[in-house]
Amino acid sequence: MSYKIAVLKGDGIGPDVVDCTIGVLNKVAAEHGTVFEYTEGLIGGIAIDETGVPLPGDTLDICKRSDAVLLGAVGGAVGGSKWDNPDGSLRPEAGLLAIRKELGLFANLRPAVIYPALKEASPLKPEIVGEGIDILVVRELTGGIYFGEKHTEEDFAYDQMKYSTHEVRRIAHVAFKAAMKRNKKVTSVDKANVLDVSRFWRKVVVDVAKEYPEVELVHMYVDNAAMQLIKDPHQFDVIVTGNMFGDILSDEAAMITGSIGMLASASLAEGTLGLYEPVHGSAPDIAGKDIANPIATILSSAMMLRYSLDMPEAADDIEAAVTKVLADGYRTADIAKEGDKVVGTARMGELIKKYL
Ligand code: NAD
């Protein structure tokens, strides 16, 4: 068995964390009797330097011919990069928006996991964190208010929030399928006490739920969900919600973990193609210094194995290796506290490979 993986390292620490992740993927492939064929493409600032645009057509072709896309990060230093310019379409970040659109990535999956070994990093009280937290936020990415009709006049403006049955059904299926692989609970977040579009969302989600009788479905208003994430995060397994509510709640859920270098993400298209990337940016302040935390990207690659390459055991292996490395006290500088064994990017990758 072999899979084609498009590799877009991007800028800053992108190459550091992606190279490290490929080492882990190769070890996992060998252990599971699989071969990964990698094809590199340019995106972001480096693509502007070499081709004049942040997402060259070649890169898009490579992605479309692949089973999955592994991305590092794009962008230069905030407020002082050679790619700063008034034309938004020629900034590195425009490459990200373009690739999401071109690949039809409609579902964004962001796990918020507090590892037992890192629970002090959470801004929540220890009694709320308990032995750790594991939530998956599934956000609809290509519809809703961000993509509705927009209009501005002298004394008013509006943005239309619209969802079709098809759009809600497909994101609900992603959430229920993910829940089937986890703790079998979906919390659908909406504002159905006020919005027609939310009442419609709820009706469609209820209908999809009938296909997953083993999964418990709970509905929650978004204002309550924002409070419950902080008050009692253990009640959540999978949260599914629309674009704007998901934008806010996925950041809130991420921040209760307290570690930007640990946050993975997946964006899925219809079928099995997906794009996998860490939540953090290109961190130009630490690029090329072998100190970036590669775990967010390594955990994103585990999501790739689970959601695009149908290798759930291999994904479990990577996640278990990460848990064990942390439990044994190894940390990159960003998550280290006194007494930890501080290691660099490459060494962290080697340790995770060793623990697989
Ligand atoms: P950032 O996430 O790059 O960095 C914020 C802080 O976190 C920095 O101090 C950085 O050193 C640290 N950090 C981030 N990732 C880390 C890691 N893996 N290990 C250790 N420390 C880490 O955010 P920023 O500084 O606001 O943005 C820098 C550039 O990245 C900008 O050009 C921005 O537009 C871009 N950006 C890209 C993405 C993406 O590619 N998806 C996301 C966010 C920001």
Short mmCIF file of C-alpha atoms and ligand atoms in Angstrom, two decimals:
data_model
loop_
_atom_site.label_atom_id
_atom_site.label_comp_id
_atom_site.label_asym_id
_atom_site.label_seq_id
_atom_site.Cartn_x
_atom_site.Cartn_y
_atom_site.Cartn_z
CA MET A 1 0.00 0.00 0.00
CA SER A 2 1.30 3.48 -0.73
CA TYR A 3 -0.08 7.00 -0.29
CA LYS A 4 0.81 10.30 -1.95
CA ILE A 5 1.35 13.19 0.44
CA ALA A 6 1.77 16.79 -0.74
CA VAL A 7 4.26 18.55 1.52
CA LEU A 8 4.02 22.34 1.78
CA LYS A 9 6.61 23.48 4.30
CA GLY A 10 6.00 27.21 3.90
CA ASP A 11 7.90 29.83 5.89
CA GLY A 12 9.62 30.40 9.23
CA ILE A 13 9.50 27.28 11.43
CA GLY A 14 7.36 25.49 8.79
CA PRO A 15 10.36 23.59 7.33
CA ASP A 16 11.72 22.76 10.83
CA VAL A 17 8.50 21.17 12.08
CA VAL A 18 7.55 19.48 8.80
CA ASP A 19 10.99 17.84 8.34
CA CYS A 20 10.74 16.48 11.85
CA THR A 21 7.21 15.17 11.18
CA ILE A 22 8.28 13.39 8.00
CA GLY A 23 10.84 11.46 10.05
CA VAL A 24 8.03 10.27 12.34
CA LEU A 25 5.76 9.43 9.39
CA ASN A 26 8.48 7.32 7.74
CA LYS A 27 8.96 5.28 10.89
CA VAL A 28 5.20 4.75 11.26
CA ALA A 29 4.91 3.78 7.58
CA ALA A 30 7.63 1.16 7.91
CA GLU A 31 5.94 -0.30 10.99
CA HIS A 32 2.56 -0.48 9.30
CA GLY A 33 3.77 -1.86 5.96
CA THR A 34 2.98 1.35 4.05
CA VAL A 35 5.01 3.67 1.85
CA PHE A 36 4.45 7.43 1.75
CA GLU A 37 5.47 9.26 -1.42
CA TYR A 38 6.08 12.93 -0.74
CA THR A 39 5.90 15.73 -3.31
CA GLU A 40 6.93 19.19 -2.19
CA GLY A 41 5.13 22.36 -3.25
CA LEU A 42 5.61 26.05 -2.50
CA ILE A 43 3.18 28.15 -0.47
CA GLY A 44 3.30 31.49 1.33
CA GLY A 45 6.24 33.88 1.37
CA ILE A 46 8.68 31.46 -0.20
CA ALA A 47 6.24 30.94 -3.07
CA ILE A 48 6.02 34.73 -3.56
CA ASP A 49 9.82 34.90 -3.68
CA GLU A 50 10.15 32.13 -6.22
CA THR A 51 7.02 32.50 -8.38
CA GLY A 52 5.45 35.87 -7.56
CA VAL A 53 2.24 34.43 -6.05
CA PRO A 54 1.48 32.84 -2.64
CA LEU A 55 -0.23 29.76 -4.13
CA PRO A 56 1.25 28.73 -7.50
CA GLY A 57 -0.83 26.55 -9.83
CA ASP A 58 1.82 23.80 -9.58
CA THR A 59 1.27 23.54 -5.84
CA LEU A 60 -2.45 23.20 -6.30
CA ASP A 61 -1.95 20.47 -8.91
CA ILE A 62 0.33 18.54 -6.54
CA CYS A 63 -2.30 18.79 -3.79
CA LYS A 64 -5.13 17.65 -6.06
CA ARG A 65 -3.10 14.62 -7.16
CA SER A 66 -2.34 13.64 -3.55
CA ASP A 67 -4.20 11.68 -0.88
CA ALA A 68 -3.47 14.33 1.75
CA VAL A 69 -1.67 17.64 2.24
CA LEU A 70 0.77 18.33 5.09
CA LEU A 71 1.38 22.02 5.65
CA GLY A 72 3.85 23.85 7.92
CA ALA A 73 3.03 27.54 8.28
CA VAL A 74 3.18 30.70 6.22
CA GLY A 75 4.02 34.34 6.85
CA GLY A 76 6.80 36.66 7.94
CA ALA A 77 7.41 38.64 11.10
CA VAL A 78 4.31 40.51 12.29
CA GLY A 79 4.65 44.22 11.45
CA GLY A 80 8.00 44.02 9.66
CA SER A 81 8.33 41.45 6.93
CA LYS A 82 9.55 41.75 3.35
CA TRP A 83 6.16 40.37 2.29
CA ASP A 84 4.19 43.22 3.91
CA ASN A 85 2.35 45.09 1.18
CA PRO A 86 -1.00 46.80 0.73
CA ASP A 87 -2.24 44.20 -1.77
CA GLY A 88 -3.79 41.54 0.48
CA SER A 89 -3.86 38.99 -2.34
CA LEU A 90 -0.06 39.10 -2.51
CA ARG A 91 0.58 38.36 1.15
CA PRO A 92 1.73 34.89 2.28
CA GLU A 93 -1.52 34.27 4.22
CA ALA A 94 -3.52 34.68 0.98
CA GLY A 95 -2.04 31.30 -0.01
CA LEU A 96 -3.88 29.66 2.91
CA LEU A 97 -7.25 31.18 2.05
CA ALA A 98 -6.78 30.20 -1.60
CA ILE A 99 -5.82 26.59 -0.90
CA ARG A 100 -8.79 26.10 1.45
CA LYS A 101 -11.12 27.41 -1.24
CA GLU A 102 -9.54 25.55 -4.16
CA LEU A 103 -9.53 22.20 -2.36
CA GLY A 104 -13.12 22.64 -1.12
CA LEU A 105 -12.12 22.22 2.53
CA PHE A 106 -15.50 22.61 4.25
CA ALA A 107 -14.78 21.03 7.65
CA ASN A 108 -12.21 22.24 10.15
CA LEU A 109 -11.32 19.87 12.99
CA ARG A 110 -9.43 21.23 15.96
CA PRO A 111 -8.71 18.96 18.91
CA ALA A 112 -8.20 20.66 22.26
CA VAL A 113 -6.27 18.17 24.36
CA ILE A 114 -4.74 18.74 27.77
CA TYR A 115 -2.16 16.02 28.33
CA PRO A 116 -1.84 14.85 31.94
CA ALA A 117 1.86 15.83 31.88
CA LEU A 118 1.01 19.37 30.76
CA LYS A 119 -2.04 20.10 32.86
CA GLU A 120 -0.29 22.95 34.74
CA ALA A 121 -0.11 24.85 31.42
CA SER A 122 -3.90 25.20 31.34
CA PRO A 123 -5.25 28.52 32.59
CA LEU A 124 -8.15 26.57 34.17
CA LYS A 125 -8.14 25.52 37.82
CA PRO A 126 -6.61 22.06 38.46
CA GLU A 127 -9.91 20.74 39.86
CA ILE A 128 -11.61 21.63 36.56
CA VAL A 129 -8.85 20.13 34.38
CA GLY A 130 -8.73 16.90 36.42
CA GLU A 131 -6.55 14.31 34.70
CA GLY A 132 -6.77 16.03 31.31
CA ILE A 133 -9.23 17.17 28.67
CA ASP A 134 -9.95 15.89 25.14
CA ILE A 135 -12.41 17.85 23.01
CA LEU A 136 -12.76 17.98 19.22
CA VAL A 137 -14.27 21.12 17.70
CA VAL A 138 -15.75 20.57 14.22
CA ARG A 139 -16.35 23.90 12.48
CA GLU A 140 -18.16 24.44 9.18
CA LEU A 141 -15.62 26.40 7.14
CA THR A 142 -17.08 27.49 3.80
CA GLY A 143 -20.62 28.68 4.55
CA GLY A 144 -22.58 30.79 7.03
CA ILE A 145 -22.19 34.47 7.71
CA TYR A 146 -18.57 34.76 6.49
CA PHE A 147 -19.65 33.76 2.99
CA GLY A 148 -23.17 35.25 2.85
CA GLU A 149 -24.17 38.27 0.83
CA LYS A 150 -22.60 41.46 2.16
CA HIS A 151 -23.87 44.97 1.73
CA THR A 152 -22.91 48.37 3.07
CA GLU A 153 -24.79 51.68 2.67
CA GLU A 154 -24.15 55.05 4.24
CA ASP A 155 -26.19 54.32 7.38
CA PHE A 156 -26.51 50.53 7.51
CA ALA A 157 -24.72 47.32 6.56
CA TYR A 158 -25.55 43.64 6.70
CA ASP A 159 -24.06 40.16 6.29
CA GLN A 160 -26.38 37.33 5.43
CA MET A 161 -26.17 34.05 7.39
CA LYS A 162 -27.41 31.17 5.32
CA TYR A 163 -27.03 27.37 5.48
CA SER A 164 -28.41 24.79 3.08
CA THR A 165 -29.47 21.24 3.98
CA HIS A 166 -26.45 19.91 2.07
CA GLU A 167 -24.00 22.12 3.97
CA VAL A 168 -25.37 21.18 7.38
CA ARG A 169 -25.72 17.49 6.55
CA ARG A 170 -22.13 17.07 5.41
CA ILE A 171 -20.61 18.84 8.44
CA ALA A 172 -22.93 16.90 10.77
CA HIS A 173 -21.76 13.63 9.19
CA VAL A 174 -18.12 14.61 9.81
CA ALA A 175 -18.94 15.28 13.47
CA PHE A 176 -20.91 12.06 14.02
CA LYS A 177 -18.28 9.95 12.25
CA ALA A 178 -15.57 11.52 14.41
CA ALA A 179 -17.67 10.87 17.54
CA MET A 180 -18.01 7.20 16.54
CA LYS A 181 -14.19 6.99 16.72
CA ARG A 182 -14.15 8.79 20.07
CA ASN A 183 -16.56 8.95 23.02
CA LYS A 184 -19.81 8.95 21.02
CA LYS A 185 -21.20 12.30 22.06
CA VAL A 186 -21.93 15.29 19.79
CA THR A 187 -22.83 18.73 21.12
CA SER A 188 -24.35 20.84 18.35
CA VAL A 189 -23.92 24.53 19.11
CA ASP A 190 -26.30 27.13 17.70
CA LYS A 191 -28.43 30.14 18.63
CA ALA A 192 -31.79 28.51 17.93
CA ASN A 193 -33.59 30.69 20.51
CA VAL A 194 -33.02 33.69 18.21
CA LEU A 195 -31.98 32.68 14.69
CA ASP A 196 -34.03 30.94 11.99
CA VAL A 197 -30.82 29.62 10.46
CA SER A 198 -30.00 27.94 13.78
CA ARG A 199 -33.46 26.34 14.05
CA PHE A 200 -32.89 24.99 10.54
CA TRP A 201 -29.37 23.80 11.49
CA ARG A 202 -30.82 21.96 14.50
CA LYS A 203 -33.53 20.24 12.45
CA VAL A 204 -30.97 18.93 9.93
CA VAL A 205 -28.56 17.78 12.65
CA VAL A 206 -31.39 15.88 14.39
CA ASP A 207 -32.15 14.17 11.09
CA VAL A 208 -28.51 13.15 10.49
CA ALA A 209 -28.26 11.88 14.08
CA LYS A 210 -30.81 9.15 13.24
CA GLU A 211 -28.05 7.47 11.20
CA TYR A 212 -25.82 7.28 14.29
CA PRO A 213 -28.03 5.76 17.01
CA GLU A 214 -25.02 5.02 19.23
CA VAL A 215 -24.06 8.68 19.42
CA GLU A 216 -25.66 10.92 22.07
CA LEU A 217 -26.73 14.29 20.62
CA VAL A 218 -26.99 17.39 22.81
CA HIS A 219 -27.97 20.89 21.63
CA MET A 220 -26.49 23.95 23.26
CA TYR A 221 -26.78 27.70 22.67
CA VAL A 222 -23.48 29.31 21.76
CA ASP A 223 -23.43 31.69 24.73
CA ASN A 224 -23.89 28.77 27.12
CA ALA A 225 -21.26 26.70 25.24
CA ALA A 226 -18.72 29.51 25.71
CA MET A 227 -19.36 29.35 29.47
CA GLN A 228 -19.52 25.55 29.74
CA LEU A 229 -16.13 25.14 28.00
CA ILE A 230 -14.53 26.90 30.94
CA LYS A 231 -16.85 25.70 33.70
CA ASP A 232 -17.10 22.01 32.87
CA PRO A 233 -15.07 21.06 29.75
CA HIS A 234 -15.35 17.32 30.54
CA GLN A 235 -18.99 17.28 29.38
CA PHE A 236 -17.80 17.70 25.76
CA ASP A 237 -16.56 15.10 23.29
CA VAL A 238 -17.26 16.47 19.77
CA ILE A 239 -18.63 20.00 19.32
CA VAL A 240 -20.14 20.76 15.90
CA THR A 241 -21.05 24.26 14.88
CA GLY A 242 -21.24 26.81 12.08
CA ASN A 243 -18.47 29.01 10.74
CA MET A 244 -18.60 32.05 13.02
CA PHE A 245 -19.47 30.26 16.28
CA GLY A 246 -16.79 27.68 15.43
CA ASP A 247 -14.19 30.37 14.78
CA ILE A 248 -14.69 31.69 18.31
CA LEU A 249 -15.22 28.40 20.17
CA SER A 250 -12.26 26.61 18.54
CA ASP A 251 -9.93 29.37 19.75
CA GLU A 252 -11.49 29.30 23.20
CA ALA A 253 -11.16 25.50 23.41
CA ALA A 254 -7.56 25.71 22.16
CA MET A 255 -6.58 28.25 24.76
CA ILE A 256 -7.76 26.14 27.68
CA THR A 257 -4.85 23.82 26.79
CA GLY A 258 -2.38 26.69 27.25
CA SER A 259 0.18 25.42 24.69
CA ILE A 260 0.22 26.88 21.17
CA GLY A 261 3.01 24.50 20.11
CA MET A 262 0.78 21.47 20.78
CA LEU A 263 -2.35 22.35 18.76
CA ALA A 264 -3.11 20.28 15.67
CA SER A 265 -5.75 20.79 12.99
CA ALA A 266 -7.33 19.13 9.99
CA SER A 267 -9.44 20.63 7.20
CA LEU A 268 -11.42 18.12 5.19
CA ALA A 269 -12.94 18.13 1.72
CA GLU A 270 -15.72 15.82 0.52
CA GLY A 271 -14.23 12.37 -0.01
CA THR A 272 -10.98 11.66 1.82
CA LEU A 273 -8.70 14.56 0.84
CA GLY A 274 -7.66 16.70 3.78
CA LEU A 275 -5.14 19.37 4.69
CA TYR A 276 -3.28 18.96 7.97
CA GLU A 277 -1.42 21.78 9.70
CA PRO A 278 -0.48 23.06 13.13
CA VAL A 279 -2.64 25.88 14.53
CA HIS A 280 0.40 28.08 15.23
CA GLY A 281 1.97 30.42 12.70
CA SER A 282 5.45 30.59 11.20
CA ALA A 283 7.08 31.94 14.40
CA PRO A 284 9.84 33.85 12.55
CA ASP A 285 11.42 34.73 15.92
CA ILE A 286 12.57 31.13 16.40
CA ALA A 287 12.86 29.87 12.79
CA GLY A 288 15.86 27.70 11.93
CA LYS A 289 17.08 27.58 15.56
CA ASP A 290 16.04 23.99 16.27
CA ILE A 291 13.88 25.08 19.20
CA ALA A 292 10.35 25.07 17.70
CA ASN A 293 7.93 22.57 19.16
CA PRO A 294 7.15 20.04 16.39
CA ILE A 295 4.36 18.28 18.32
CA ALA A 296 1.46 20.31 16.81
CA THR A 297 2.58 19.23 13.33
CA ILE A 298 3.29 15.64 14.39
CA LEU A 299 -0.21 15.43 15.93
CA SER A 300 -1.64 16.95 12.73
CA SER A 301 0.03 14.12 10.82
CA ALA A 302 -1.68 11.65 13.16
CA MET A 303 -5.00 13.26 12.16
CA MET A 304 -3.97 12.78 8.53
CA LEU A 305 -3.47 9.06 9.15
CA ARG A 306 -6.87 8.84 10.85
CA TYR A 307 -9.03 10.97 8.53
CA SER A 308 -7.42 10.75 5.06
CA LEU A 309 -5.30 7.59 4.95
CA ASP A 310 -7.49 5.20 6.95
CA MET A 311 -4.63 4.23 9.27
CA PRO A 312 -6.26 4.73 12.69
CA GLU A 313 -3.88 2.39 14.53
CA ALA A 314 -0.88 4.30 13.20
CA ALA A 315 -2.54 7.54 14.38
CA ASP A 316 -3.05 6.01 17.83
CA ASP A 317 0.63 4.99 17.88
CA ILE A 318 1.81 8.55 17.24
CA GLU A 319 -0.52 10.01 19.86
CA ALA A 320 0.56 7.40 22.40
CA ALA A 321 4.24 8.11 21.68
CA VAL A 322 3.67 11.85 22.22
CA THR A 323 1.87 11.17 25.52
CA LYS A 324 4.71 8.93 26.70
CA VAL A 325 7.49 11.34 25.70
CA LEU A 326 5.75 14.10 27.67
CA ALA A 327 5.09 11.79 30.62
CA ASP A 328 8.83 11.03 30.72
CA GLY A 329 9.57 14.73 31.14
CA TYR A 330 10.88 15.69 27.68
CA ARG A 331 9.84 19.17 26.55
CA THR A 332 10.73 21.75 23.94
CA ALA A 333 11.51 25.14 25.48
CA ASP A 334 8.02 26.59 24.93
CA ILE A 335 6.35 24.04 27.24
CA ALA A 336 9.21 23.40 29.67
CA LYS A 337 9.18 24.20 33.35
CA GLU A 338 11.84 23.65 35.98
CA GLY A 339 13.06 20.07 36.20
CA ASP A 340 11.99 19.10 32.66
CA LYS A 341 14.42 17.68 30.12
CA VAL A 342 14.58 20.42 27.47
CA VAL A 343 15.23 19.19 23.93
CA GLY A 344 15.31 20.80 20.48
CA THR A 345 13.03 20.23 17.50
CA ALA A 346 15.02 17.43 15.88
CA ARG A 347 15.65 15.62 19.16
CA MET A 348 11.93 15.76 20.04
CA GLY A 349 11.22 14.11 16.68
CA GLU A 350 13.83 11.43 17.36
CA LEU A 351 12.33 10.72 20.78
CA ILE A 352 8.80 10.38 19.40
CA LYS A 353 10.15 7.97 16.74
CA LYS A 354 11.93 5.98 19.43
CA TYR A 355 8.75 5.76 21.56
CA LEU A 356 6.54 4.63 18.67
P1 NAD B 1 2.88 32.50 15.73
O1 NAD B 1 1.96 31.40 16.07
O2 NAD B 1 3.78 32.30 14.59
O3 NAD B 1 3.79 32.83 17.02
C1 NAD B 1 3.25 33.31 18.26
C2 NAD B 1 4.26 33.01 19.38
O4 NAD B 1 4.22 31.60 19.65
C3 NAD B 1 5.71 33.36 19.04
O5 NAD B 1 6.37 33.81 20.20
C4 NAD B 1 6.29 32.04 18.60
O6 NAD B 1 7.68 31.93 18.82
C5 NAD B 1 5.52 31.02 19.46
N1 NAD B 1 5.33 29.75 18.74
C6 NAD B 1 4.48 29.50 17.73
N2 NAD B 1 4.60 28.23 17.31
C7 NAD B 1 5.54 27.67 18.10
C8 NAD B 1 6.11 26.37 18.16
N3 NAD B 1 5.76 25.38 17.33
N4 NAD B 1 7.08 26.13 19.09
C9 NAD B 1 7.45 27.11 19.94
N5 NAD B 1 6.94 28.34 19.95
C10 NAD B 1 5.99 28.63 19.03
O7 NAD B 1 1.99 33.80 15.54
P2 NAD B 1 2.39 35.28 15.06
O8 NAD B 1 3.73 35.65 15.64
O9 NAD B 1 1.22 36.11 15.36
O10 NAD B 1 2.53 35.18 13.48
C11 NAD B 1 3.77 34.97 12.79
C12 NAD B 1 3.44 34.78 11.31
O11 NAD B 1 2.69 33.59 11.13
C13 NAD B 1 2.60 35.90 10.72
O12 NAD B 1 3.07 36.19 9.42
C14 NAD B 1 1.20 35.33 10.69
O13 NAD B 1 0.40 35.91 9.70
C15 NAD B 1 1.50 33.89 10.39
N6 NAD B 1 0.47 32.93 10.79
C16 NAD B 1 0.32 31.86 9.98
C17 NAD B 1 -0.58 30.87 10.33
C18 NAD B 1 -0.66 29.66 9.44
O14 NAD B 1 0.23 29.44 8.64
N7 NAD B 1 -1.69 28.85 9.58
C19 NAD B 1 -1.32 30.97 11.52
C20 NAD B 1 -1.12 32.07 12.35
C21 NAD B 1 -0.21 33.05 11.99
#
